[in-house]
mmCIF file of C-alpha atoms in Angstrom:
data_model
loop_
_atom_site.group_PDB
_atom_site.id
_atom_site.type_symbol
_atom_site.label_atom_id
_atom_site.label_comp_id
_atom_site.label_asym_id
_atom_site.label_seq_id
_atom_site.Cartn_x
_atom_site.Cartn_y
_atom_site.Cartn_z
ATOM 1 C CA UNK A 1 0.000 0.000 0.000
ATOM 2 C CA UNK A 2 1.401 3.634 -0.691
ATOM 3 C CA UNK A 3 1.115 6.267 1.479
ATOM 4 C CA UNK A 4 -1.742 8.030 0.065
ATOM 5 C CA UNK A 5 -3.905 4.434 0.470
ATOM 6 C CA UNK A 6 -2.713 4.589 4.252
ATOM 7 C CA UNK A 7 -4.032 7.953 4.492
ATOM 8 C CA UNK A 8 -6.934 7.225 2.770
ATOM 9 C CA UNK A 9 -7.557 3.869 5.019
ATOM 10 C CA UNK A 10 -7.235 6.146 8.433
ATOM 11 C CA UNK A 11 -10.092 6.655 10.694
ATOM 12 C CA UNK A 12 -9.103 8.513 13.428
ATOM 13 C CA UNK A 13 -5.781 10.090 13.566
ATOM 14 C CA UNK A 14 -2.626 11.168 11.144
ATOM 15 C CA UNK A 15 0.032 12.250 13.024
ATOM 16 C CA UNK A 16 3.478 13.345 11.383
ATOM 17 C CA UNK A 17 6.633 14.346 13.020
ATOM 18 C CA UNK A 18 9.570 16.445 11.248
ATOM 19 C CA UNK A 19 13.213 16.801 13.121
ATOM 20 C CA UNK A 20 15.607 17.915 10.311
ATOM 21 C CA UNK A 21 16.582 21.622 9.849
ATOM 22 C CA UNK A 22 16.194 20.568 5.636
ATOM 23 C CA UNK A 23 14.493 18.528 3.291
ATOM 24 C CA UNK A 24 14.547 17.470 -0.489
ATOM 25 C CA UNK A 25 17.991 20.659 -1.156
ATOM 26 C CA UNK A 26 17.358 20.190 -5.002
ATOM 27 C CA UNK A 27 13.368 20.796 -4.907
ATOM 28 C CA UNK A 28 12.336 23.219 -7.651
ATOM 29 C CA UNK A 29 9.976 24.878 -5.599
ATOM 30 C CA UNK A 30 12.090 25.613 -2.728
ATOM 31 C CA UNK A 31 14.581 26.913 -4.985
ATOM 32 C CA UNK A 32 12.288 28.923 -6.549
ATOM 33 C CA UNK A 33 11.308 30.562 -3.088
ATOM 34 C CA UNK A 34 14.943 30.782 -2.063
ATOM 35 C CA UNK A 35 15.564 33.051 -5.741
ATOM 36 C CA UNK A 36 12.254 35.008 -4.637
ATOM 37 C CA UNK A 37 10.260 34.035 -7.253
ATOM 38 C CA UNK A 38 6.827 34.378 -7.387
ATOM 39 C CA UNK A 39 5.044 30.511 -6.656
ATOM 40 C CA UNK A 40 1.222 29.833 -6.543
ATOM 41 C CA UNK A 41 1.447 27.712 -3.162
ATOM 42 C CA UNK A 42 -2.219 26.665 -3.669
ATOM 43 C CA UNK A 43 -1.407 25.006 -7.401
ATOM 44 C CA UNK A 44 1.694 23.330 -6.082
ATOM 45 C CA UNK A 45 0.271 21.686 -3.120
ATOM 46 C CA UNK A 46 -3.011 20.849 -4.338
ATOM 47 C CA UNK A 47 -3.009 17.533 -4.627
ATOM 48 C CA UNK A 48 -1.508 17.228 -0.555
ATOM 49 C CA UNK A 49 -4.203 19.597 0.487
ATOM 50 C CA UNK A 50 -7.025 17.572 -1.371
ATOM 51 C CA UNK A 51 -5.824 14.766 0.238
ATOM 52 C CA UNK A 52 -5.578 16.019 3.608
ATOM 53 C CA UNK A 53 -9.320 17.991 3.304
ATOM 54 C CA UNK A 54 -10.529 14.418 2.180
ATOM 55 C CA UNK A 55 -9.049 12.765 5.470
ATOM 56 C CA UNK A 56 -10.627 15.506 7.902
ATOM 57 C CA UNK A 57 -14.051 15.470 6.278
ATOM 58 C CA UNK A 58 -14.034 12.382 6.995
ATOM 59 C CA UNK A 59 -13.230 13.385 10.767
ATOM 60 C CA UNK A 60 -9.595 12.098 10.936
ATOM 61 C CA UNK A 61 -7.607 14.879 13.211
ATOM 62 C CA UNK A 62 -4.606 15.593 11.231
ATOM 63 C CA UNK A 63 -1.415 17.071 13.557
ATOM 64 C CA UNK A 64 2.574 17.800 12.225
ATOM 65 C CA UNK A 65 4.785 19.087 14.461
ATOM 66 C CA UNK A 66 7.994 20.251 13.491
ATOM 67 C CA UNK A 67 11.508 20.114 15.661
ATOM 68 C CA UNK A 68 14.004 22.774 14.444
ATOM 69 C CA UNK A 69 17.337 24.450 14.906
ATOM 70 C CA UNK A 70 17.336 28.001 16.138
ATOM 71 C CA UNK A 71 18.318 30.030 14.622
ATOM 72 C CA UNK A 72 16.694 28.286 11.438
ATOM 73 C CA UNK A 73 17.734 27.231 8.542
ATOM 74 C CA UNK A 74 16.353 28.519 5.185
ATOM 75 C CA UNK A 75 14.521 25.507 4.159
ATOM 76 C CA UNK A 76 12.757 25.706 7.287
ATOM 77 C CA UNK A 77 11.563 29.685 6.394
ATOM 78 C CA UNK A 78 10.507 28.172 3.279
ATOM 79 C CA UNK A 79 8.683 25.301 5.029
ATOM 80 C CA UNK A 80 7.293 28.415 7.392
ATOM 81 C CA UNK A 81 6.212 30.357 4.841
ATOM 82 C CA UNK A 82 4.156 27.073 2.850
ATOM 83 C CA UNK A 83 2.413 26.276 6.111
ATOM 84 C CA UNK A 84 -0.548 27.656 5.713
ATOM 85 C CA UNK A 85 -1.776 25.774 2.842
ATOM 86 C CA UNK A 86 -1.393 23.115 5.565
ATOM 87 C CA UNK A 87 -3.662 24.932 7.755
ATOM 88 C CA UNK A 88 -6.188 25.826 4.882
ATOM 89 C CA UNK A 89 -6.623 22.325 4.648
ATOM 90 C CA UNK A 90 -7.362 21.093 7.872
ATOM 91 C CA UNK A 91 -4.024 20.209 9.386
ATOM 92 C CA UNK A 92 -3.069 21.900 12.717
ATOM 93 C CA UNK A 93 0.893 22.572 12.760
ATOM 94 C CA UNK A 94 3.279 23.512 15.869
ATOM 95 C CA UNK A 95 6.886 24.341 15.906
ATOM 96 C CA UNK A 96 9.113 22.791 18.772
ATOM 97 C CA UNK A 97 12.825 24.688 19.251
ATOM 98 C CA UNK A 98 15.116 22.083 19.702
ATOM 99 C CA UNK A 99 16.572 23.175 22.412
ATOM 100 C CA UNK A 100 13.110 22.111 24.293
ATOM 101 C CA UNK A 101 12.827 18.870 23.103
ATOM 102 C CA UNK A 102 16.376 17.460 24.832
ATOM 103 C CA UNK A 103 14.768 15.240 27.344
ATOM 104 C CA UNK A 104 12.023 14.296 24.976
ATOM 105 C CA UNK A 105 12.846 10.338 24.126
ATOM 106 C CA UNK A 106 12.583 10.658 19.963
ATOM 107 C CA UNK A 107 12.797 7.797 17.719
ATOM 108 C CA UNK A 108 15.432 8.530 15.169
ATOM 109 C CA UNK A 109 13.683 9.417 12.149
ATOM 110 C CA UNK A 110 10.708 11.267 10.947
ATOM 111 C CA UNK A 111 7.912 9.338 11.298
ATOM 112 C CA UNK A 112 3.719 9.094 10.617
ATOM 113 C CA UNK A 113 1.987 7.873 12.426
ATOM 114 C CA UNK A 114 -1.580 6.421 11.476
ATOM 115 C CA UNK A 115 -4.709 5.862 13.913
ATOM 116 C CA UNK A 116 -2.017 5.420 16.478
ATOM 117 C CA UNK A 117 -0.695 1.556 15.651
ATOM 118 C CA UNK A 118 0.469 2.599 11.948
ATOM 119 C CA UNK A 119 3.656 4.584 11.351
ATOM 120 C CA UNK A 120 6.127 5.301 8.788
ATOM 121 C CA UNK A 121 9.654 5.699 8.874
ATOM 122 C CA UNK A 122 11.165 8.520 6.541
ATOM 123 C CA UNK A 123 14.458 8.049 5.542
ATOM 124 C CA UNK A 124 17.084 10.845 4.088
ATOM 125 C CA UNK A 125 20.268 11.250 3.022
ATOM 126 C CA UNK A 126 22.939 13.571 5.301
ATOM 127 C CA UNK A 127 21.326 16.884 3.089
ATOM 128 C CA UNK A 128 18.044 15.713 3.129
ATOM 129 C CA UNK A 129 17.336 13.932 -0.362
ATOM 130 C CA UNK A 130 14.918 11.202 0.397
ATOM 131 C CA UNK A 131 16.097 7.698 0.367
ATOM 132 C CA UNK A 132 12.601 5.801 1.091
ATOM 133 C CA UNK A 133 10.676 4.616 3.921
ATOM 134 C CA UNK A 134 9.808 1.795 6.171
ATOM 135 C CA UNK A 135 6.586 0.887 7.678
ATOM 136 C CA UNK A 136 5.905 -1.021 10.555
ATOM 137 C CA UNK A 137 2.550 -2.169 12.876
ATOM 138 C CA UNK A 138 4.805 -3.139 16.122
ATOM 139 C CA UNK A 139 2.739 -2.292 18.957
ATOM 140 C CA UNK A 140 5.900 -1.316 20.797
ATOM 141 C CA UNK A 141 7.328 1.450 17.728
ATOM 142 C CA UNK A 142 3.804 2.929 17.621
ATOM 143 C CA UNK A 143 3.924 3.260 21.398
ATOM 144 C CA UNK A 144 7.079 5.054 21.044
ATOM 145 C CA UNK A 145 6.013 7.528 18.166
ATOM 146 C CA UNK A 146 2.435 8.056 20.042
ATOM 147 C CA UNK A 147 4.313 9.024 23.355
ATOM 148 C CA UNK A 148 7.056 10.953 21.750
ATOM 149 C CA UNK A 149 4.730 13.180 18.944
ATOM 150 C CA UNK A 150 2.751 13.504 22.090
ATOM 151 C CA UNK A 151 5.265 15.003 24.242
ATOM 152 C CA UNK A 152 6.556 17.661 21.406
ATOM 153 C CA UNK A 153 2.962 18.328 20.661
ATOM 154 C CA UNK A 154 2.101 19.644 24.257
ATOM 155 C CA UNK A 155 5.534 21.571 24.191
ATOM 156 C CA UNK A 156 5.145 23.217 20.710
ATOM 157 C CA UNK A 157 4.478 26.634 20.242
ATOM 158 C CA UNK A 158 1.430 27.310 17.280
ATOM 159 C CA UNK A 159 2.162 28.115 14.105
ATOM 160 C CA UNK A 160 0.417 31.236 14.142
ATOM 161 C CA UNK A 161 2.422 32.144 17.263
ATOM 162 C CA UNK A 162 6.229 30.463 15.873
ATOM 163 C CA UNK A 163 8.066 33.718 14.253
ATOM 164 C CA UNK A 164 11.424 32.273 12.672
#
């Protein structure tokens, strides 16, 4: 199953948490921003806000929570400035400084995780080109991703309140 089935087979919940200061370095639309060039954000992520208006219609409670570097890096102004087509569509985002997150036990990649037993491993390169992912249903790994997105969730600052 891909992702998108996943997503489109959860009932309840779709949590995802970020914890690198930079993603995907060759992505035309992040260069684009970085060369301050005008992008229509609603045309690029259409088809991830579709999805993620599709999921919360159907009542699942869709959360991301970033950890980041201060002072931030640029690809995290750029993922900043793009959050509120998350927003738009339903998802509610907080920001966690990682200097508040050191006694936070965090599993060592980005993960999703889906109706709480669900998740999926991210995987990157060193400079953040994406390498593939890795799914698992172990009760004990869910556990681990529930408890820790949990724990930066109630410590993250809003996005409408995170200035970078």
């Amino acid at each position: 199953m891909t992702f998108t089935e996943r997503l489109r087979a959860a009932q309840r919940t779709a949590f995802h948490l970020e914890m690198r200061d930079s993603y995907t370095p060759n992505d035309p639309t992040y260069l684009s921003w970085r060369r301050g060039e005008h992008l229509d954000m609603a045309e690029f992520y259409r088809p991830w806000t579709e999805l993620v208006q599709e999921a919360v219609g159907r009542g699942v409670v869709m959360r991301r929570a970033r950890i980041v570097s201060e002072p931030v890096t640029d690809y995290i102004r750029f993922e900043h400035a793009t959050t509120p087509q998350n927003l738009a569509a339903g998802e509610a985002v907080r920001w966690l400084p990682r200097r508040r997150a050191s006694d936070i036990a965090l599993p060592g990649n980005d993960f999703w995780i889906l109706d709480g037993k669900v998740v999926r491993f991210g995987h990157f390169s060193g400079d953040g080109d994406v390498l593939g992912d890795e799914w698992t249903q172990d009760p004990a790994v869910a556990r681990l991703c529930s408890s820790a997105f949990e724990a930066v969730w109630e410590r993250a600052i809003p996005h409408e309140d995170y200035k970078v």
